[in-house]
Coordinates of C-alpha atoms in Angstrom, one line a residue:
M1278 CA 9.1 -84.0 -58.1
R1279 CA 6.4 -85.5 -56.0
V1280 CA 3.2 -86.5 -57.8
R1281 CA 0.1 -86.7 -55.7
Q1282 CA -2.1 -89.7 -56.5
A1283 CA -5.8 -89.3 -56.7
V1284 CA -7.7 -91.0 -53.9
P1285 CA -10.7 -93.0 -55.1
R1286 CA -14.0 -91.6 -53.9
S1287 CA -14.8 -94.9 -52.2
A1288 CA -11.6 -94.8 -50.2
R1289 CA -12.3 -91.3 -48.8
P1290 CA -13.7 -91.0 -45.2
R1291 CA -17.4 -90.9 -44.9
W1292 CA -17.5 -87.3 -43.7
A1293 CA -15.5 -86.2 -46.8
R1294 CA -17.9 -87.9 -49.1
L1295 CA -20.9 -86.4 -47.4
R1296 CA -19.3 -83.0 -47.5
G1297 CA -18.7 -83.3 -51.2
S1298 CA -22.2 -84.5 -51.9
V1299 CA -24.1 -82.1 -49.6
L1300 CA -22.1 -78.9 -49.8
L1301 CA -21.0 -79.0 -53.4
G1302 CA -23.4 -81.4 -55.1
R1303 CA -26.4 -79.3 -54.4
F1304 CA -24.9 -76.1 -55.7
Q1305 CA -24.4 -76.5 -59.4
H1306 CA -23.6 -72.8 -60.0
P1307 CA -21.6 -70.3 -57.9
A1308 CA -24.5 -67.9 -57.9
Q1309 CA -26.4 -70.4 -55.7
V1310 CA -23.7 -70.2 -53.1
V1311 CA -23.8 -66.4 -53.1
V1312 CA -27.6 -66.3 -52.7
T1313 CA -27.4 -69.0 -49.9
G1314 CA -24.6 -67.1 -48.2
F1315 CA -26.6 -63.8 -48.1
G1316 CA -29.6 -65.7 -46.8
L1317 CA -27.6 -67.3 -44.0
A1318 CA -26.2 -63.8 -43.1
I1319 CA -29.7 -62.4 -42.8
L1320 CA -30.7 -65.3 -40.7
A1321 CA -27.8 -64.8 -38.3
G1322 CA -28.4 -61.1 -38.1
T1323 CA -32.1 -61.7 -37.4
L1324 CA -31.3 -64.0 -34.5
A1325 CA -28.7 -61.6 -33.1
L1326 CA -31.1 -58.6 -33.3
S1327 CA -33.8 -60.7 -31.6
L1328 CA -31.7 -61.0 -28.5
P1329 CA -32.9 -58.9 -25.5
A1330 CA -29.4 -57.2 -25.4
A1331 CA -29.9 -55.8 -28.9
S1332 CA -32.8 -53.5 -28.0
T1333 CA -33.4 -50.7 -25.5
D1334 CA -37.1 -51.6 -25.3
P1335 CA -38.0 -53.8 -22.3
E1336 CA -40.5 -55.5 -24.6
P1337 CA -39.2 -58.5 -26.7
V1338 CA -38.1 -57.5 -30.2
R1339 CA -40.6 -58.4 -32.9
F1340 CA -39.3 -61.1 -35.2
L1341 CA -40.4 -59.1 -38.2
D1342 CA -38.6 -56.0 -37.1
A1343 CA -35.4 -58.0 -36.5
L1344 CA -35.8 -59.7 -39.9
F1345 CA -36.5 -56.4 -41.7
T1346 CA -33.5 -54.7 -40.1
A1347 CA -31.1 -57.5 -40.7
T1348 CA -32.2 -57.8 -44.4
S1349 CA -31.9 -54.1 -44.8
A1350 CA -28.4 -54.1 -43.3
V1351 CA -27.0 -57.1 -45.2
C1352 CA -28.6 -55.9 -48.5
L1353 CA -27.3 -52.4 -47.9
T1354 CA -30.7 -50.7 -48.1
G1355 CA -31.3 -48.6 -45.0
L1356 CA -35.1 -48.9 -44.8
V1357 CA -36.2 -49.4 -41.2
T1358 CA -39.4 -50.2 -39.4
V1359 CA -38.1 -48.9 -36.1
H1360 CA -35.8 -45.9 -35.4
T1361 CA -32.2 -47.1 -35.4
E1362 CA -30.8 -44.8 -32.7
A1363 CA -33.9 -45.1 -30.4
H1364 CA -34.8 -48.7 -30.6
W1365 CA -31.5 -50.6 -30.9
S1366 CA -28.9 -50.7 -28.1
V1367 CA -25.1 -50.3 -28.7
F1368 CA -24.9 -54.0 -29.2
G1369 CA -27.7 -53.9 -31.7
E1370 CA -26.0 -51.0 -33.6
I1371 CA -22.7 -52.9 -33.7
V1372 CA -24.6 -55.9 -35.1
I1373 CA -26.1 -53.7 -37.8
M1374 CA -22.7 -52.2 -38.6
C1375 CA -21.2 -55.7 -38.9
L1376 CA -24.0 -56.8 -41.2
M1377 CA -23.4 -53.8 -43.4
Q1378 CA -19.8 -54.6 -43.7
V1379 CA -20.5 -58.2 -44.5
G1380 CA -23.0 -57.2 -47.1
G1381 CA -20.6 -54.6 -48.6
L1382 CA -17.6 -56.8 -49.0
G1383 CA -19.7 -59.8 -50.0
L1384 CA -20.0 -63.1 -48.2
M1385 CA -17.9 -64.8 -50.8
T1386 CA -15.2 -62.3 -50.5
L1387 CA -15.0 -62.7 -46.8
A1388 CA -15.2 -66.5 -47.0
T1389 CA -12.3 -66.5 -49.5
L1390 CA -10.2 -64.2 -47.3
F1391 CA -10.8 -66.5 -44.3
A1392 CA -9.8 -69.5 -46.4
L1393 CA -6.6 -67.8 -47.4
L1394 CA -5.7 -66.9 -43.9
L1395 CA -6.4 -70.4 -42.6
S1396 CA -4.9 -72.6 -45.3
G1397 CA -3.3 -70.3 -47.9
R1398 CA -5.1 -72.3 -50.6
I1399 CA -8.3 -71.9 -52.5
G1400 CA -10.3 -74.3 -54.6
L1401 CA -11.7 -73.7 -58.1
R1402 CA -15.3 -73.8 -56.9
A1403 CA -14.5 -71.1 -54.3
R1404 CA -12.8 -69.0 -56.9
L1405 CA -15.8 -69.2 -59.2
A1406 CA -18.1 -68.3 -56.3
T1407 CA -16.0 -65.2 -55.4
Q1408 CA -15.9 -64.3 -59.1
T1409 CA -19.7 -64.2 -59.1
E1410 CA -19.9 -61.9 -56.1
T1411 CA -17.0 -59.5 -57.1
K1412 CA -17.8 -59.8 -60.8
T1413 CA -14.1 -60.1 -61.6
L1414 CA -13.2 -61.0 -65.2
G1415 CA -11.0 -64.0 -64.4
A1416 CA -10.8 -66.7 -61.8
A1417 CA -7.0 -67.0 -61.7
D1418 CA -6.3 -63.8 -59.8
V1419 CA -9.2 -64.0 -57.3
R1420 CA -6.8 -64.2 -54.3
H1421 CA -5.1 -60.9 -55.4
V1422 CA -8.5 -59.2 -56.1
V1423 CA -10.0 -60.2 -52.7
L1424 CA -7.0 -58.8 -50.8
R1425 CA -7.1 -55.6 -52.8
V1426 CA -10.9 -55.2 -52.2
V1427 CA -10.5 -55.7 -48.5
A1428 CA -7.6 -53.3 -48.3
F1429 CA -9.3 -50.7 -50.5
S1430 CA -12.4 -50.8 -48.3
A1431 CA -10.5 -50.6 -45.1
V1432 CA -8.5 -47.6 -46.3
C1433 CA -11.5 -45.7 -47.5
E1434 CA -13.6 -46.3 -44.4
T1435 CA -10.7 -45.3 -42.2
I1436 CA -10.1 -42.0 -43.9
V1437 CA -13.8 -41.1 -43.8
A1438 CA -14.1 -42.2 -40.2
V1439 CA -11.2 -40.0 -39.2
V1440 CA -12.7 -37.0 -41.0
L1441 CA -16.1 -37.5 -39.4
T1442 CA -14.6 -38.0 -36.0
A1443 CA -12.6 -34.9 -36.2
R1444 CA -15.5 -32.8 -37.4
L1445 CA -17.8 -34.1 -34.6
V1446 CA -15.3 -33.4 -31.9
L1447 CA -14.2 -29.9 -33.2
G1448 CA -17.4 -28.7 -34.7
Y1449 CA -20.1 -30.2 -32.5
G1450 CA -18.4 -30.9 -29.2
E1451 CA -19.0 -34.6 -29.1
P1452 CA -17.0 -36.6 -26.6
F1453 CA -14.0 -38.3 -28.3
G1454 CA -15.2 -41.8 -27.7
R1455 CA -18.7 -41.1 -28.9
A1456 CA -17.3 -39.2 -32.0
V1457 CA -15.1 -42.2 -32.9
Y1458 CA -18.1 -44.5 -32.6
L1459 CA -20.3 -42.3 -34.7
G1460 CA -17.6 -41.7 -37.3
A1461 CA -16.9 -45.4 -37.7
F1462 CA -20.6 -46.4 -37.9
H1463 CA -21.4 -43.7 -40.6
S1464 CA -18.2 -44.4 -42.5
V1465 CA -19.1 -48.1 -42.9
S1466 CA -22.7 -47.1 -43.7
A1467 CA -21.7 -44.6 -46.3
F1468 CA -19.0 -46.5 -48.1
N1469 CA -21.2 -49.6 -48.3
N1470 CA -24.1 -47.5 -49.5
A1471 CA -26.2 -48.8 -46.6
G1472 CA -27.9 -45.5 -45.5
F1473 CA -28.2 -46.4 -41.8
A1474 CA -27.8 -43.3 -39.6
L1475 CA -27.7 -42.9 -35.8
W1476 CA -29.5 -39.5 -36.0
H1477 CA -33.2 -39.6 -36.3
D1478 CA -33.2 -37.0 -39.1
S1479 CA -30.4 -38.7 -41.0
L1480 CA -28.2 -35.8 -42.3
V1481 CA -30.8 -33.0 -42.1
R1482 CA -29.0 -31.4 -39.2
F1483 CA -25.8 -31.2 -41.2
A1484 CA -27.4 -29.9 -44.4
G1485 CA -25.1 -26.9 -44.6
D1486 CA -21.9 -28.6 -43.2
E1487 CA -19.5 -29.2 -46.1
W1488 CA -17.2 -31.4 -44.0
M1489 CA -19.9 -33.9 -43.0
I1490 CA -22.0 -33.8 -46.2
L1491 CA -19.1 -34.0 -48.7
S1492 CA -17.3 -36.7 -46.7
I1493 CA -20.3 -39.0 -46.7
C1494 CA -21.1 -38.2 -50.3
A1495 CA -17.6 -39.0 -51.3
A1496 CA -17.6 -42.3 -49.5
T1497 CA -21.0 -43.2 -51.1
M1498 CA -19.7 -42.4 -54.6
V1499 CA -16.4 -44.2 -54.1
G1500 CA -18.1 -47.4 -52.8
G1501 CA -20.8 -47.1 -55.5
L1502 CA -18.6 -46.9 -58.5
G1503 CA -17.3 -50.4 -58.2
F1504 CA -14.0 -52.0 -57.4
P1505 CA -12.9 -52.9 -60.9
V1506 CA -13.3 -49.3 -62.0
W1507 CA -11.1 -47.9 -59.2
F1508 CA -8.5 -50.7 -59.8
E1509 CA -8.3 -49.9 -63.5
L1510 CA -8.1 -46.1 -62.8
A1511 CA -5.2 -46.8 -60.4
R1512 CA -3.3 -48.6 -63.1
N1513 CA -4.2 -46.6 -66.2
W1514 CA -5.5 -43.2 -65.1
R1515 CA -3.0 -41.4 -67.5
R1516 CA -4.2 -43.4 -70.5
P1517 CA -7.9 -43.1 -71.0
R1518 CA -7.7 -44.7 -74.5
T1519 CA -6.8 -48.0 -72.8
W1520 CA -9.7 -48.0 -70.4
S1521 CA -12.1 -50.9 -70.6
M1522 CA -15.7 -50.6 -71.7
L1523 CA -16.8 -51.1 -68.1
T1524 CA -14.8 -48.1 -66.9
R1525 CA -15.9 -45.9 -69.9
I1526 CA -19.6 -46.6 -69.4
T1527 CA -19.5 -46.3 -65.6
L1528 CA -17.7 -43.0 -65.5
L1529 CA -19.6 -41.4 -68.4
T1530 CA -23.1 -42.5 -67.2
S1531 CA -22.3 -41.7 -63.5
S1532 CA -21.1 -38.2 -64.4
V1533 CA -24.1 -37.4 -66.6
L1534 CA -26.5 -38.7 -63.9
L1535 CA -24.8 -36.8 -61.1
A1536 CA -24.6 -33.5 -62.9
G1537 CA -28.1 -33.8 -64.4
G1538 CA -29.6 -35.0 -61.1
T1539 CA -28.1 -32.1 -59.2
V1540 CA -29.4 -29.5 -61.6
V1541 CA -32.9 -31.0 -62.0
L1542 CA -33.5 -31.7 -58.3
T1543 CA -32.1 -28.3 -57.1
A1544 CA -34.3 -26.5 -59.7
A1545 CA -37.4 -28.5 -58.7
E1546 CA -37.0 -27.9 -55.0
W1547 CA -35.5 -24.4 -55.2
G1548 CA -38.7 -22.6 -54.2
N1549 CA -40.1 -25.3 -51.9
P1550 CA -40.0 -23.7 -48.4
R1551 CA -40.2 -27.2 -46.8
T1552 CA -36.9 -28.4 -48.4
L1553 CA -34.5 -26.0 -50.1
G1554 CA -36.5 -22.8 -50.1
A1555 CA -35.5 -21.8 -46.5
M1556 CA -31.7 -22.4 -47.1
A1557 CA -29.0 -20.0 -48.2
V1558 CA -28.0 -20.3 -51.9
P1559 CA -24.7 -22.3 -51.3
D1560 CA -26.5 -24.7 -48.9
R1561 CA -29.2 -25.2 -51.6
W1562 CA -26.7 -26.4 -54.1
L1563 CA -25.0 -28.6 -51.4
A1564 CA -28.3 -30.2 -50.5
G1565 CA -29.2 -30.6 -54.2
L1566 CA -25.9 -32.4 -54.8
T1567 CA -26.7 -34.7 -51.8
A1568 CA -30.2 -35.3 -53.2
A1569 CA -28.6 -36.4 -56.5
V1570 CA -25.8 -38.6 -54.9
M1571 CA -27.9 -40.5 -52.4
P1572 CA -30.5 -42.1 -54.7
R1573 CA -27.6 -43.9 -56.4
S1574 CA -28.0 -46.2 -53.4
G1575 CA -26.5 -44.0 -50.6
G1576 CA -29.8 -43.8 -48.7
F1577 CA -28.9 -40.7 -46.6
N1578 CA -30.9 -37.5 -46.9
S1579 CA -30.1 -33.9 -45.9
I1580 CA -33.6 -32.7 -46.7
D1581 CA -37.0 -34.1 -45.7
V1582 CA -37.9 -36.5 -48.4
S1583 CA -41.5 -36.6 -47.4
Q1584 CA -41.8 -32.9 -48.1
M1585 CA -40.3 -33.1 -51.6
R1586 CA -42.5 -32.3 -54.6
S1587 CA -44.0 -35.1 -56.8
E1588 CA -41.7 -34.3 -59.7
S1589 CA -38.7 -34.6 -57.5
W1590 CA -39.9 -38.0 -56.3
L1591 CA -40.2 -39.1 -59.9
V1592 CA -36.6 -38.0 -60.7
T1593 CA -35.4 -39.7 -57.6
D1594 CA -37.3 -42.9 -58.7
V1595 CA -35.3 -42.9 -61.9
L1596 CA -32.0 -42.3 -60.2
M1597 CA -32.7 -45.1 -57.6
F1598 CA -33.7 -47.5 -60.3
I1599 CA -30.5 -47.0 -62.3
G1600 CA -28.3 -47.2 -59.2
G1601 CA -24.5 -47.3 -59.2
G1602 CA -21.6 -49.2 -60.7
S1603 CA -21.2 -52.9 -61.1
A1604 CA -19.2 -54.9 -58.5
G1605 CA -19.6 -52.0 -56.0
T1606 CA -21.8 -51.5 -53.0
A1607 CA -24.6 -49.8 -54.9
G1608 CA -27.9 -51.4 -56.0
G1609 CA -30.3 -50.8 -58.9
I1610 CA -29.9 -52.2 -62.4
K1611 CA -26.4 -50.5 -62.5
V1612 CA -25.2 -47.6 -64.6
T1613 CA -23.4 -50.1 -66.8
T1614 CA -26.7 -51.7 -67.8
F1615 CA -28.4 -48.3 -68.3
G1616 CA -25.4 -46.9 -70.3
L1617 CA -25.1 -50.0 -72.4
L1618 CA -28.8 -49.8 -73.4
A1619 CA -28.4 -46.1 -74.2
F1620 CA -25.6 -47.0 -76.7
V1621 CA -27.8 -49.8 -78.1
L1622 CA -30.6 -47.3 -78.7
W1623 CA -28.1 -44.8 -80.3
A1624 CA -26.8 -47.5 -82.6
E1625 CA -30.3 -48.6 -83.6
M1626 CA -31.3 -45.0 -84.4
R1627 CA -28.3 -44.6 -86.6
G1628 CA -28.8 -47.9 -88.4
E1629 CA -25.5 -49.4 -87.2
P1630 CA -25.2 -53.2 -87.5
H1631 CA -23.2 -53.4 -84.3
V1632 CA -23.0 -51.5 -81.0
N1633 CA -19.5 -50.0 -80.6
I1634 CA -18.2 -48.2 -77.5
G1635 CA -14.8 -46.7 -77.8
Y1636 CA -12.6 -49.2 -79.6
R1637 CA -14.7 -52.2 -78.8
R1638 CA -17.8 -53.9 -80.1
V1639 CA -20.5 -55.0 -77.5
A1640 CA -21.3 -58.7 -77.7
E1641 CA -24.9 -59.5 -78.5
A1642 CA -25.1 -61.8 -75.4
T1643 CA -24.2 -58.8 -73.2
Q1644 CA -27.0 -56.7 -74.9
R1645 CA -29.5 -59.5 -74.2
Q1646 CA -28.3 -59.7 -70.6
A1647 CA -28.8 -56.0 -70.1
M1648 CA -32.3 -56.1 -71.6
A1649 CA -33.2 -59.1 -69.4
I1650 CA -32.0 -57.3 -66.2
V1651 CA -34.1 -54.2 -67.1
L1652 CA -37.2 -56.2 -67.9
L1653 CA -37.0 -58.3 -64.8
A1654 CA -36.5 -55.2 -62.7
V1655 CA -39.4 -53.4 -64.2
G1656 CA -41.6 -56.5 -63.7
L1657 CA -40.7 -56.8 -60.1
V1658 CA -41.2 -53.1 -59.3
V1659 CA -44.5 -52.9 -61.1
G1660 CA -45.8 -56.1 -59.5
A1661 CA -44.7 -55.1 -56.0
T1662 CA -46.2 -51.6 -56.5
F1663 CA -49.5 -53.1 -57.5
V1664 CA -49.6 -55.4 -54.4
L1665 CA -48.7 -52.5 -52.0
L1666 CA -51.3 -50.3 -53.6
A1667 CA -53.9 -53.0 -53.0
M1668 CA -53.1 -53.3 -49.3
T1669 CA -52.4 -49.7 -48.3
P1670 CA -54.2 -46.3 -48.6
H1671 CA -51.1 -44.5 -49.8
S1672 CA -50.8 -42.8 -53.2
L1673 CA -49.1 -44.2 -56.2
D1674 CA -46.1 -41.9 -56.1
Q1675 CA -45.5 -42.8 -52.4
V1676 CA -45.8 -46.5 -53.0
L1677 CA -43.7 -46.5 -56.2
F1678 CA -41.0 -44.5 -54.3
E1679 CA -41.0 -47.1 -51.5
T1680 CA -40.9 -50.0 -53.9
V1681 CA -38.1 -48.7 -56.1
S1682 CA -36.1 -47.8 -53.0
A1683 CA -36.4 -51.3 -51.6
F1684 CA -35.6 -53.0 -54.9
A1685 CA -32.7 -50.7 -55.7
T1686 CA -31.4 -51.1 -52.1
V1687 CA -31.4 -47.3 -51.5
G1688 CA -33.2 -46.7 -48.3
L1689 CA -34.9 -43.4 -49.0
S1690 CA -38.5 -43.2 -48.0
T1691 CA -41.4 -40.8 -48.1
G1692 CA -42.2 -41.8 -44.5
I1693 CA -44.7 -44.7 -45.1
T1694 CA -42.4 -47.6 -44.1
D1695 CA -43.7 -47.7 -40.5
D1696 CA -47.4 -47.6 -41.7
L1697 CA -47.2 -50.6 -44.0
P1698 CA -48.9 -53.8 -42.8
P1699 CA -46.8 -56.9 -41.9
A1700 CA -47.4 -58.3 -45.3
G1701 CA -46.0 -55.1 -46.9
H1702 CA -42.9 -55.4 -44.8
V1703 CA -42.4 -59.0 -45.9
L1704 CA -42.8 -57.9 -49.5
L1705 CA -40.1 -55.2 -49.0
V1706 CA -37.8 -57.8 -47.4
V1707 CA -38.2 -60.0 -50.6
L1708 CA -37.5 -56.9 -52.8
M1709 CA -34.4 -56.0 -50.8
F1710 CA -33.0 -59.5 -51.0
V1711 CA -33.7 -59.8 -54.8
G1712 CA -32.3 -56.3 -55.4
R1713 CA -29.1 -57.1 -53.6
T1714 CA -28.4 -60.6 -55.1
G1715 CA -29.6 -59.4 -58.5
P1716 CA -32.5 -60.7 -60.7
L1717 CA -30.2 -62.7 -63.0
T1718 CA -28.1 -64.0 -60.1
L1719 CA -31.2 -65.2 -58.3
A1720 CA -32.6 -66.8 -61.5
T1721 CA -29.3 -68.5 -62.2
A1722 CA -29.1 -69.8 -58.7
L1723 CA -32.5 -71.5 -59.1
A1724 CA -31.4 -73.2 -62.3
L1725 CA -29.7 -76.6 -61.9
R1726 CA -27.6 -76.2 -65.0
D1727 CA -27.2 -74.3 -68.2
R1728 CA -29.2 -75.7 -71.1
A1729 CA -27.4 -75.9 -74.5
R1730 CA -29.4 -75.9 -77.7
R1731 CA -28.2 -78.3 -80.3
Y1732 CA -30.1 -76.9 -83.2
E1733 CA -31.1 -73.5 -84.6
L1734 CA -34.6 -72.6 -85.9
P1735 CA -35.3 -70.7 -89.1
E1736 CA -35.1 -66.9 -88.7
E1737 CA -38.2 -64.7 -88.9
R1738 CA -38.6 -61.0 -88.3
P1739 CA -42.0 -60.0 -86.8
I1740 CA -43.3 -56.4 -87.1
V1741 CA -41.9 -54.3 -84.2
G1742 CA -43.6 -51.1 -83.1

């Protein structure tokens, strides 16, 4: 058996020492690599969209429009300052589609896949970085997980693209080439929960078309639930008692939010002649289902959001803030966080000493992490809403809707995105970036190292409430 001898650091070539000190020495936590990777993807997308070939407008592309669109695509949001189908050329649309795919799979997942294809080997630091992005539970099987994530995404996007292409050809008379292009673009956008559409009214023209609407809704929900949930269901779908806590919380919370959101939004808009009121009864329920699915980070709309009632905006705000599943393409604080805090509240109301879900007890560190995520998210949304209110004449419900949509990387809008000043667009860019990378991920990336406390202080219980 051959034994490899370690090469002293001083004996390594100068480029190897520089690479180790610059690329690895400055990133003490994998989360820093993830945040930096997303930032570089946004920069590359901004430069590509700034090219004259990316726009149909003879005037040069504004840097802020290119930055906003690139951030929205990489962060899977869908908010736009210019109309996608009218402003960007085919080259620009392809750039946006590639950015959505990169954002959906995760830069660390793609980087790991490329490393496997080139060398067949992967280092521990790269494993940890990919684990941070995909939120897998172990670093030993990252290679297997990455390949399954890529294969799962490709299969789902292909199926949806085929269905959309066939429907556009047979039902709407689109030329085959154009239908394939539209099907592929909207399949990538839907599965990755990006919300970009090549129709100026999003899905409003298809509000009563079950094939188009249900296909895009299904892709949105599949991508938004999260890869770990689907992988576990594929293994143990016949044995619910063996499901992990993540799968239990995700499925239960998602089902409750989907059913409740459909009923509440349909009832709220039932008599509104500007949204559901002018539709047939079956189409109303289909549009109500879409209105409940898309705030989970989908970003498409089959009714005019700007014409919805204030109470519907509020319900949509809540759904957007919660978002979708962990390790998926959805944004928000995640249904796992929301569901976990619901169980914490239930245990506290019952006087239970511990929080139990199924046959497992929730660790106290996990409860603190969930609380930290919610508090950070609330603080960011409130602060950004205050700033936007100070710089725009729009109402509170409109500004809050826009802020939550950006932070939760949803992409729905009441129509005020174009009217915001440049400073407002920059603020939304920051919100989209933070919403995609995650408040805790960003905070961890800025920290140089974990701090361990070597002593414990005496316990005291202040009055709460």
